[in-house]
mmCIF file of C-alpha atoms in Angstrom:
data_model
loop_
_atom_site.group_PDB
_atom_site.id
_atom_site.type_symbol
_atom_site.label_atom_id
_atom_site.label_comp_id
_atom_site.label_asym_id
_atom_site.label_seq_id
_atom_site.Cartn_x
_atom_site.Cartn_y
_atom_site.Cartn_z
ATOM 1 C CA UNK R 185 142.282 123.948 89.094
ATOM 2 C CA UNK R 186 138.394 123.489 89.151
ATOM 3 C CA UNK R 187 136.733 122.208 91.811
ATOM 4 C CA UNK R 188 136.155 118.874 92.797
ATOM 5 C CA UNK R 189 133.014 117.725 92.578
ATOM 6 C CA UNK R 190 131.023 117.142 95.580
ATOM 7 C CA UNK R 191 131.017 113.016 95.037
ATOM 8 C CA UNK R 192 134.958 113.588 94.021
ATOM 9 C CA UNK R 193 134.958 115.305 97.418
ATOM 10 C CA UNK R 194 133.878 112.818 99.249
ATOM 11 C CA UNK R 195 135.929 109.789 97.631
ATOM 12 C CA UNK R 196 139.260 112.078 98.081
ATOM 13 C CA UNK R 197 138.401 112.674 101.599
ATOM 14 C CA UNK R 198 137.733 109.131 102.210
ATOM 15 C CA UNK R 199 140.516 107.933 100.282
ATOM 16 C CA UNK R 200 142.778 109.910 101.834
ATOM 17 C CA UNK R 201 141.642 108.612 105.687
ATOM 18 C CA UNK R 202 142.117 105.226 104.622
ATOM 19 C CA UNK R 203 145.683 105.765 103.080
ATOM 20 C CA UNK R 204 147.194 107.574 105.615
ATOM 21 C CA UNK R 205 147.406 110.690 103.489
ATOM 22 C CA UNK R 206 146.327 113.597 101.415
ATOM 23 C CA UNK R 207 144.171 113.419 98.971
ATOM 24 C CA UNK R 208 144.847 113.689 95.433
ATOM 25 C CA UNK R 209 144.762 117.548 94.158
ATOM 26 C CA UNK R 210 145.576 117.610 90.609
ATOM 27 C CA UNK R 211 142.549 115.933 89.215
ATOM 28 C CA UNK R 212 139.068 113.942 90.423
ATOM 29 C CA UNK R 213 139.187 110.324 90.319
ATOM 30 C CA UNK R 214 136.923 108.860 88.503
ATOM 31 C CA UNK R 215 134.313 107.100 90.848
ATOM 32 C CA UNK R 216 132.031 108.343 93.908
ATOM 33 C CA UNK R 217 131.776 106.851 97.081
ATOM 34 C CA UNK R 218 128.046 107.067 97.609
ATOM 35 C CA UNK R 219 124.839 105.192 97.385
ATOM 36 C CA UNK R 220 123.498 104.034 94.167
ATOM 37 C CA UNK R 221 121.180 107.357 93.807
ATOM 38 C CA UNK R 222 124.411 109.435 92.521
ATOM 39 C CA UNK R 223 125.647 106.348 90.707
ATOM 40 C CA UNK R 224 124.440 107.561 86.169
ATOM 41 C CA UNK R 225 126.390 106.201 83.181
ATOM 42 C CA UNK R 226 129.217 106.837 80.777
ATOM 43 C CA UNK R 227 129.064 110.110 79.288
ATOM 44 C CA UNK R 228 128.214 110.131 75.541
ATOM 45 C CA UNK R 229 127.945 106.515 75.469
ATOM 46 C CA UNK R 230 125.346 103.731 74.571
ATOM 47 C CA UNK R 231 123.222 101.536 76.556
ATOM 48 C CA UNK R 232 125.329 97.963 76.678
ATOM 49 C CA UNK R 233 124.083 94.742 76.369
ATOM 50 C CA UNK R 234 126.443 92.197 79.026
ATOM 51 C CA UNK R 235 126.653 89.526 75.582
ATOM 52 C CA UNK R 236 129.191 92.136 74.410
ATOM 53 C CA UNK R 237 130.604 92.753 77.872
ATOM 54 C CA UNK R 238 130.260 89.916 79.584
ATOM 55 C CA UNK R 239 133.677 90.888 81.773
ATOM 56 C CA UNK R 240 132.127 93.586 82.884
ATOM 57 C CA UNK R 241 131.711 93.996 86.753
ATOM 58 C CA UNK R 242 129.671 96.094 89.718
ATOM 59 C CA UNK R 243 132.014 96.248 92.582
ATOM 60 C CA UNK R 244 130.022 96.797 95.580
ATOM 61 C CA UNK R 245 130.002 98.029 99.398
ATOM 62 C CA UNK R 246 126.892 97.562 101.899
ATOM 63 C CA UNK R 247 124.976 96.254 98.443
ATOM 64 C CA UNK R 248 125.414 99.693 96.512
ATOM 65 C CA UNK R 249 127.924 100.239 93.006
ATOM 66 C CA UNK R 250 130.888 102.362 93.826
ATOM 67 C CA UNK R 251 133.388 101.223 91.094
ATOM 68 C CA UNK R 252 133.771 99.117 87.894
ATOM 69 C CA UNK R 253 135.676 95.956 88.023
ATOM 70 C CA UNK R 254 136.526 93.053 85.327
ATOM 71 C CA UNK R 255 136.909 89.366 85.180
ATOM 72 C CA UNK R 256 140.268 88.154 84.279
ATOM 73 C CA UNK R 257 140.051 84.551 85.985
ATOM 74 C CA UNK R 258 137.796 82.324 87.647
ATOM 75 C CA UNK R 259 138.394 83.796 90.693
ATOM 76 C CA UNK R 260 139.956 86.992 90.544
ATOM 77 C CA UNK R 261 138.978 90.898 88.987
ATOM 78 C CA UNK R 262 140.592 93.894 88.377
ATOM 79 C CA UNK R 263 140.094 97.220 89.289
ATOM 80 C CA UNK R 264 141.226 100.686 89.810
ATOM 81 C CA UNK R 265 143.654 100.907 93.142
ATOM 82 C CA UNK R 266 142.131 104.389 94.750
ATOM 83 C CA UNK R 267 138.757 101.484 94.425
ATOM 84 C CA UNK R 268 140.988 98.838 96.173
ATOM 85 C CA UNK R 269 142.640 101.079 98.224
ATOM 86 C CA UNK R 270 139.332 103.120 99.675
ATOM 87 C CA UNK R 271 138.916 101.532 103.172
ATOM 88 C CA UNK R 272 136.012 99.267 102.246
ATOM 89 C CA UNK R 273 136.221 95.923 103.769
ATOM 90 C CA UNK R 274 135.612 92.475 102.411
ATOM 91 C CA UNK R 275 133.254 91.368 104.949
ATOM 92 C CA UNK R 276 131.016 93.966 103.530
ATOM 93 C CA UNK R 277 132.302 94.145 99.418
ATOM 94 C CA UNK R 278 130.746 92.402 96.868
ATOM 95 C CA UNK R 279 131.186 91.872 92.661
ATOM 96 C CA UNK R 280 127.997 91.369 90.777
ATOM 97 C CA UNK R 281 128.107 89.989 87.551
ATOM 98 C CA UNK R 282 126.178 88.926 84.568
ATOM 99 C CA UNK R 283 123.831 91.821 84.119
ATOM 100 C CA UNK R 284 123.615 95.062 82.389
ATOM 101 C CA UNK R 285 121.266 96.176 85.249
ATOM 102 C CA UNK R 286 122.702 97.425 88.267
ATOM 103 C CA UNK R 287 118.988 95.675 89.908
ATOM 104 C CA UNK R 288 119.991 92.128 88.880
ATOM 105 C CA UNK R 289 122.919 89.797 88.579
ATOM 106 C CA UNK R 290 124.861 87.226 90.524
ATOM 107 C CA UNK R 291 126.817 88.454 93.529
ATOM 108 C CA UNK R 292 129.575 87.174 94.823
ATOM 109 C CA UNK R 293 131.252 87.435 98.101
ATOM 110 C CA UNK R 294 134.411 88.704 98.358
ATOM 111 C CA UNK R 295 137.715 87.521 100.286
ATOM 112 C CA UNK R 296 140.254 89.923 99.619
ATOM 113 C CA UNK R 297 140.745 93.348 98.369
ATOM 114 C CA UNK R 298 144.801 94.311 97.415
ATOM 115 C CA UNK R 299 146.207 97.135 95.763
ATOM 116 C CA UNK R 300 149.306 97.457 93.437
ATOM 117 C CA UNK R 301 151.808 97.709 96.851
ATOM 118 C CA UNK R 302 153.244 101.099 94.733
ATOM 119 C CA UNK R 303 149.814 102.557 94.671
ATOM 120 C CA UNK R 304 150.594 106.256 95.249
ATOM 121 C CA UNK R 305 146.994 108.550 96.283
ATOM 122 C CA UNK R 306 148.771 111.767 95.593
ATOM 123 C CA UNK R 307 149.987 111.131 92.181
ATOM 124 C CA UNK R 308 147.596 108.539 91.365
ATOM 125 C CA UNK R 309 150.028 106.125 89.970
ATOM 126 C CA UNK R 310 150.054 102.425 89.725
ATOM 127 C CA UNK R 311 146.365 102.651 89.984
ATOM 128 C CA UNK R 312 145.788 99.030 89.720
ATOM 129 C CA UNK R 313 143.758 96.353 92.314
ATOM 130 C CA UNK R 314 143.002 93.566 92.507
ATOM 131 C CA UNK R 315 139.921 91.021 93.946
ATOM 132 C CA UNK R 316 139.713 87.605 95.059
ATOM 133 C CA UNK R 317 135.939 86.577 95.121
ATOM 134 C CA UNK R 318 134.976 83.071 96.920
ATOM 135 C CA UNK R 319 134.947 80.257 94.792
ATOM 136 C CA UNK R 320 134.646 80.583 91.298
ATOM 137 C CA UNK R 321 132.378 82.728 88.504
ATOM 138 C CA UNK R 322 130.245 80.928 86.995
ATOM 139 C CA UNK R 323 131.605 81.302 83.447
ATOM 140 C CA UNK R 324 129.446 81.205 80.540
ATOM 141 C CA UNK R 325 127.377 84.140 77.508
ATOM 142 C CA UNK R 326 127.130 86.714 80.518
ATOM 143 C CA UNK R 327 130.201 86.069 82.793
ATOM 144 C CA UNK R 328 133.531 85.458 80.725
ATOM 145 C CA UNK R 329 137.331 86.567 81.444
ATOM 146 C CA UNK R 330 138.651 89.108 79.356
ATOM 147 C CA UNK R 331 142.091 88.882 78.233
ATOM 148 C CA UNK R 332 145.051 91.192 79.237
ATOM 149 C CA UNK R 333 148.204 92.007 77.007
ATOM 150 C CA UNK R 334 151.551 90.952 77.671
ATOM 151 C CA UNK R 335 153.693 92.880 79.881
ATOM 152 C CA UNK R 336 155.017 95.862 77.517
ATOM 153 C CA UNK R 337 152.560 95.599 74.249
ATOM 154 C CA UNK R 338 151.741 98.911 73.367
ATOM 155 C CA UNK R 339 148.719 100.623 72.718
ATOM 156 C CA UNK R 340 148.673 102.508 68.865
ATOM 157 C CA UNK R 341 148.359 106.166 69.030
ATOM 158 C CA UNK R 342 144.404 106.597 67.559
ATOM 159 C CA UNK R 343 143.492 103.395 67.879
ATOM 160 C CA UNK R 344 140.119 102.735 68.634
ATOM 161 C CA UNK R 345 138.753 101.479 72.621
ATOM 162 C CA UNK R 346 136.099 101.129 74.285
ATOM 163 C CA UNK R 347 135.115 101.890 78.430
ATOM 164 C CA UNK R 348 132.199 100.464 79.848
ATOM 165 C CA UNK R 349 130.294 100.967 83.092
ATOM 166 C CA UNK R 350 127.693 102.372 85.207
ATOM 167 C CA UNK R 351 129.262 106.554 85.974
ATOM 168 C CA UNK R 352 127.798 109.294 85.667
ATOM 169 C CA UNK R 353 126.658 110.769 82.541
ATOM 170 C CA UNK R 354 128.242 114.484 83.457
ATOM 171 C CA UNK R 355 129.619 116.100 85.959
ATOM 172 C CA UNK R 356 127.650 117.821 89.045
ATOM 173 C CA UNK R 357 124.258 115.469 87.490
ATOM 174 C CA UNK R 358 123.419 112.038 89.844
ATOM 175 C CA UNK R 359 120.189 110.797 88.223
ATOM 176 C CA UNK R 360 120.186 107.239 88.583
ATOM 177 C CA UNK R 361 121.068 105.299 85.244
ATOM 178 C CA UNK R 362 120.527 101.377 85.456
ATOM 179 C CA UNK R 363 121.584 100.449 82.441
ATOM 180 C CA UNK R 364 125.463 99.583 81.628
ATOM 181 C CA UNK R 365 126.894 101.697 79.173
ATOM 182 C CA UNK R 366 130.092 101.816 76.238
ATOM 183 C CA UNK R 367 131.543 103.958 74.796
ATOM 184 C CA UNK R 368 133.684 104.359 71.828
ATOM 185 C CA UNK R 369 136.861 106.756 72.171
ATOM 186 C CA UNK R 370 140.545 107.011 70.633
ATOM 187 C CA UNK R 371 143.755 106.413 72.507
ATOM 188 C CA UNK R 372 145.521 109.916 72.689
ATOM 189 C CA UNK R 373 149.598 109.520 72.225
ATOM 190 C CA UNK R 374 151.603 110.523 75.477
ATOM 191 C CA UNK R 375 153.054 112.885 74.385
ATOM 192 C CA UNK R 376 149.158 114.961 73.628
ATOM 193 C CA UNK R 377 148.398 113.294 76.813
ATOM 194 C CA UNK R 378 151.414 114.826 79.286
ATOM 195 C CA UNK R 379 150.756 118.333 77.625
ATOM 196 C CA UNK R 380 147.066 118.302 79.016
ATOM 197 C CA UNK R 381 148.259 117.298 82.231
ATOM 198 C CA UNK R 382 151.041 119.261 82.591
ATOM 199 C CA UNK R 383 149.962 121.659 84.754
ATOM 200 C CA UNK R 384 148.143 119.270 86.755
ATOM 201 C CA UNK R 385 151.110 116.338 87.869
ATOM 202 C CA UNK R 386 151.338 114.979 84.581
ATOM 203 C CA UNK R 387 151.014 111.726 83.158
ATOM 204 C CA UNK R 388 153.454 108.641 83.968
ATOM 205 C CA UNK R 389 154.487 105.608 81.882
ATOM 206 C CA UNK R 390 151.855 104.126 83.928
ATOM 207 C CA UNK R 391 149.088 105.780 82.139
ATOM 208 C CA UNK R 392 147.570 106.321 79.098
ATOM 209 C CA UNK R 393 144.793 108.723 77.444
ATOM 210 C CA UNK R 394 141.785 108.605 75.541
ATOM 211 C CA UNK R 395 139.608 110.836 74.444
ATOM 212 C CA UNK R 396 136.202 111.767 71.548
ATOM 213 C CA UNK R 397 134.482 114.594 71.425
ATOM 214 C CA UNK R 398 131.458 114.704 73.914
ATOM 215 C CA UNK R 399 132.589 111.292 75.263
ATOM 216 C CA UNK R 400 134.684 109.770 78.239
ATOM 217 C CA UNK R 401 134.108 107.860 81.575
ATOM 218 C CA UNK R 402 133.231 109.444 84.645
ATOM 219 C CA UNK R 403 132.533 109.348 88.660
ATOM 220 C CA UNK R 404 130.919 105.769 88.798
ATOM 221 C CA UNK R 405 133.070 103.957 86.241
ATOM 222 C CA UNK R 406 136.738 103.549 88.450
ATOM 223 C CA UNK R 407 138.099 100.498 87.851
ATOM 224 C CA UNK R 408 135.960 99.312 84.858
ATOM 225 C CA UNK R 409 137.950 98.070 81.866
ATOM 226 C CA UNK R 410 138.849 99.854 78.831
ATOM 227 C CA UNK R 411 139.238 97.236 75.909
ATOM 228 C CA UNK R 412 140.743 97.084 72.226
ATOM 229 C CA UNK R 413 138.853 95.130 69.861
ATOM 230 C CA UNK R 414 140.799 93.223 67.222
ATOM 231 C CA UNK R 415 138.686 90.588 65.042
ATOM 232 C CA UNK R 416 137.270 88.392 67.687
ATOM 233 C CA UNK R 417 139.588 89.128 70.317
ATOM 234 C CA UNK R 418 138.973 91.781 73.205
ATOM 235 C CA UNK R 419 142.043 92.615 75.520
ATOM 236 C CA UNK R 420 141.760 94.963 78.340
ATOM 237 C CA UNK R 421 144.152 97.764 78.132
ATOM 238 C CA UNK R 422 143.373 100.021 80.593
ATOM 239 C CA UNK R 423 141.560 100.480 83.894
ATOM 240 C CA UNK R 424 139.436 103.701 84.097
ATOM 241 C CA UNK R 425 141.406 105.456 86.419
ATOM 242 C CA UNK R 426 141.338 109.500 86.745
ATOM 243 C CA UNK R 427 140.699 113.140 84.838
ATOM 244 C CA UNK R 428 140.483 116.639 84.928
ATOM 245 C CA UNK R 429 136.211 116.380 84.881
ATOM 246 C CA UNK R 430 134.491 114.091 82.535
ATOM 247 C CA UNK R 431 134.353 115.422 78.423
ATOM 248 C CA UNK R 432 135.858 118.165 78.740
ATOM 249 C CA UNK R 433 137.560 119.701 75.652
ATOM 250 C CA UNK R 434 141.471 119.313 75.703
ATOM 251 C CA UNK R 435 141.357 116.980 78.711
ATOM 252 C CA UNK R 436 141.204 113.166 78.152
ATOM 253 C CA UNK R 437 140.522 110.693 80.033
ATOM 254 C CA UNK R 438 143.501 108.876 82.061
ATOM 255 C CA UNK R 439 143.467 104.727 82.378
ATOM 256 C CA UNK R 440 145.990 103.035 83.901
ATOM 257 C CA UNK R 441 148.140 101.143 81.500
ATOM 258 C CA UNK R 442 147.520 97.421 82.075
ATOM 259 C CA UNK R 443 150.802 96.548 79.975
ATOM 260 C CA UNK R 444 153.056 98.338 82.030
ATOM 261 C CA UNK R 445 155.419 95.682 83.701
ATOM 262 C CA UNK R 446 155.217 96.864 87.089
ATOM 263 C CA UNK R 447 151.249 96.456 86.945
ATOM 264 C CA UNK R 448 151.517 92.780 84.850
ATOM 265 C CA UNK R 449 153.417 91.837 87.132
ATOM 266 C CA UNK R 450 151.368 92.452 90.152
ATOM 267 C CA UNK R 451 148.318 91.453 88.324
ATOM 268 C CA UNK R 452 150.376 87.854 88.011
ATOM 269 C CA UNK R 453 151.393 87.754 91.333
ATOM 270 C CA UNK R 454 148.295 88.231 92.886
ATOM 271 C CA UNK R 455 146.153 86.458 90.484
ATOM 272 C CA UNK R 456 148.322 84.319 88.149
ATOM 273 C CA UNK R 457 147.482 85.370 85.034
#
């Protein structure tokens, strides 16, 4: 297997302390744990305007980006578990929304932090969390809650989604990128998607692919939403989650499947939607 990268490194290493375990071999997760300096942008993507992603959140420790987020209620996000499940602590966690800029935006404190309870470092599975901010976001053009599909709605092979967030734009580069970023890829059928992985843990029916040429999400964008677009409505899918590098030819990227029972049901749970 290649070698992690040094940011992938570090968030194994810490991810592992804070679990209680080892930390994932098979593949990097997709996020650092770092200062905003390493933090870039989607690779292959577009600069974003937050009118068009208005769900989209920083999640934040001591005031600097480490993972994505989204809003799915007036008072609760989503995000990637090995982001929930990383040791940071409330008291010192914040989500910023209602900016494209990582410089600007309205933060909010936040009062808990929970992964899915299945959440599994090694494997990587059930890579859901989720955040309880105080009080409410203020809703409106720039903050809005995306939807989320109903427990078991499936996701077409090819169809067209979108990830958005703040990663890097390739591996082993950290210049700073302050401007949110989409971009456009195609959902990869599981079967494609447990061949590429099958010599590194494979996939579960927790997870699904996607993948374009030149394009995916990378370190920095954990726990930011992947959507489908349909007419007017937006759903979030999947939760950027994991991959063997970022863009790299016969390797998509992995998101956790937001349909899956197991994870609707912990999303309602926890947040009650």
């Amino acid at each position: 297997m290649t070698p992690l990268s040094l940011l992938s490194v570090l968030a194994a290493a810490l991810l592992a302390v804070a679990s209680g375990g080892v930390a994932p071999g098979r593949a990097a997760l997709k996020r650092p744990f770092s200062d905003r300096l390493w933090i870039g942008r989607i690779v292959g993507g577009d600069p974003a305007d937050i009118h068009d992603y208005p769900y989209q959140l920083s999640f934040r420790s001591y005031g600097s980006h480490f993972c994505g987020a989204s809003i799915i209620s007036e008072s609760f996000a989503l995000t990637a578990g090995h982001c929930a499940a990383a040791g940071v602590s409330p008291k010192t966690s914040a989500l910023v929304a209602g900016s494209a800029s990582l410089d600007d935006g309205e933060e909010y404190k936040v009062v808990s932090i929970q992964a899915h309870p299945y959440y599994d470092a090694m494997t990587i599975d059930y890579d859901a969390g989720v955040v309880k901010i105080e009080g409410a976001f203020q809703l409106g053009d720039t903050q809005r809650i995306v939807a989320l599909p109903a427990p078991g709605d499936a996701v077409p092979d090819g169809g067209l989604v979108t990830a958005s967030g703040w990663g890097v734009s390739q591996e082993n580069n950290w210049d700073l990128e302050q401007q949110l970023q989409a971009v456009a890829l195609h959902v990869v059928g599981q079967d494609g998607c447990a061949r590429a992985y099958k010599d590194y843990g494979g996939v579960t029916a927790r997870m699904l692919c996607a993948t374009d040429v030149g394009k995916d999400s990378c370190q920095g964008d954990s726990g930011g939403p992947l959507v489908s677009r349909v007419g007017d409505v937006v759903k979030q899918v999947g939760i950027v989650s994991w991959g063997l590098g970022c863009a790299r030819k016969g390797f998509p990227g992995v998101y956790t499947r937001v349909a899956d029972p197991s994870v609707r049901q912990f999303i309602a749970t926890v947040a009650g939607v």
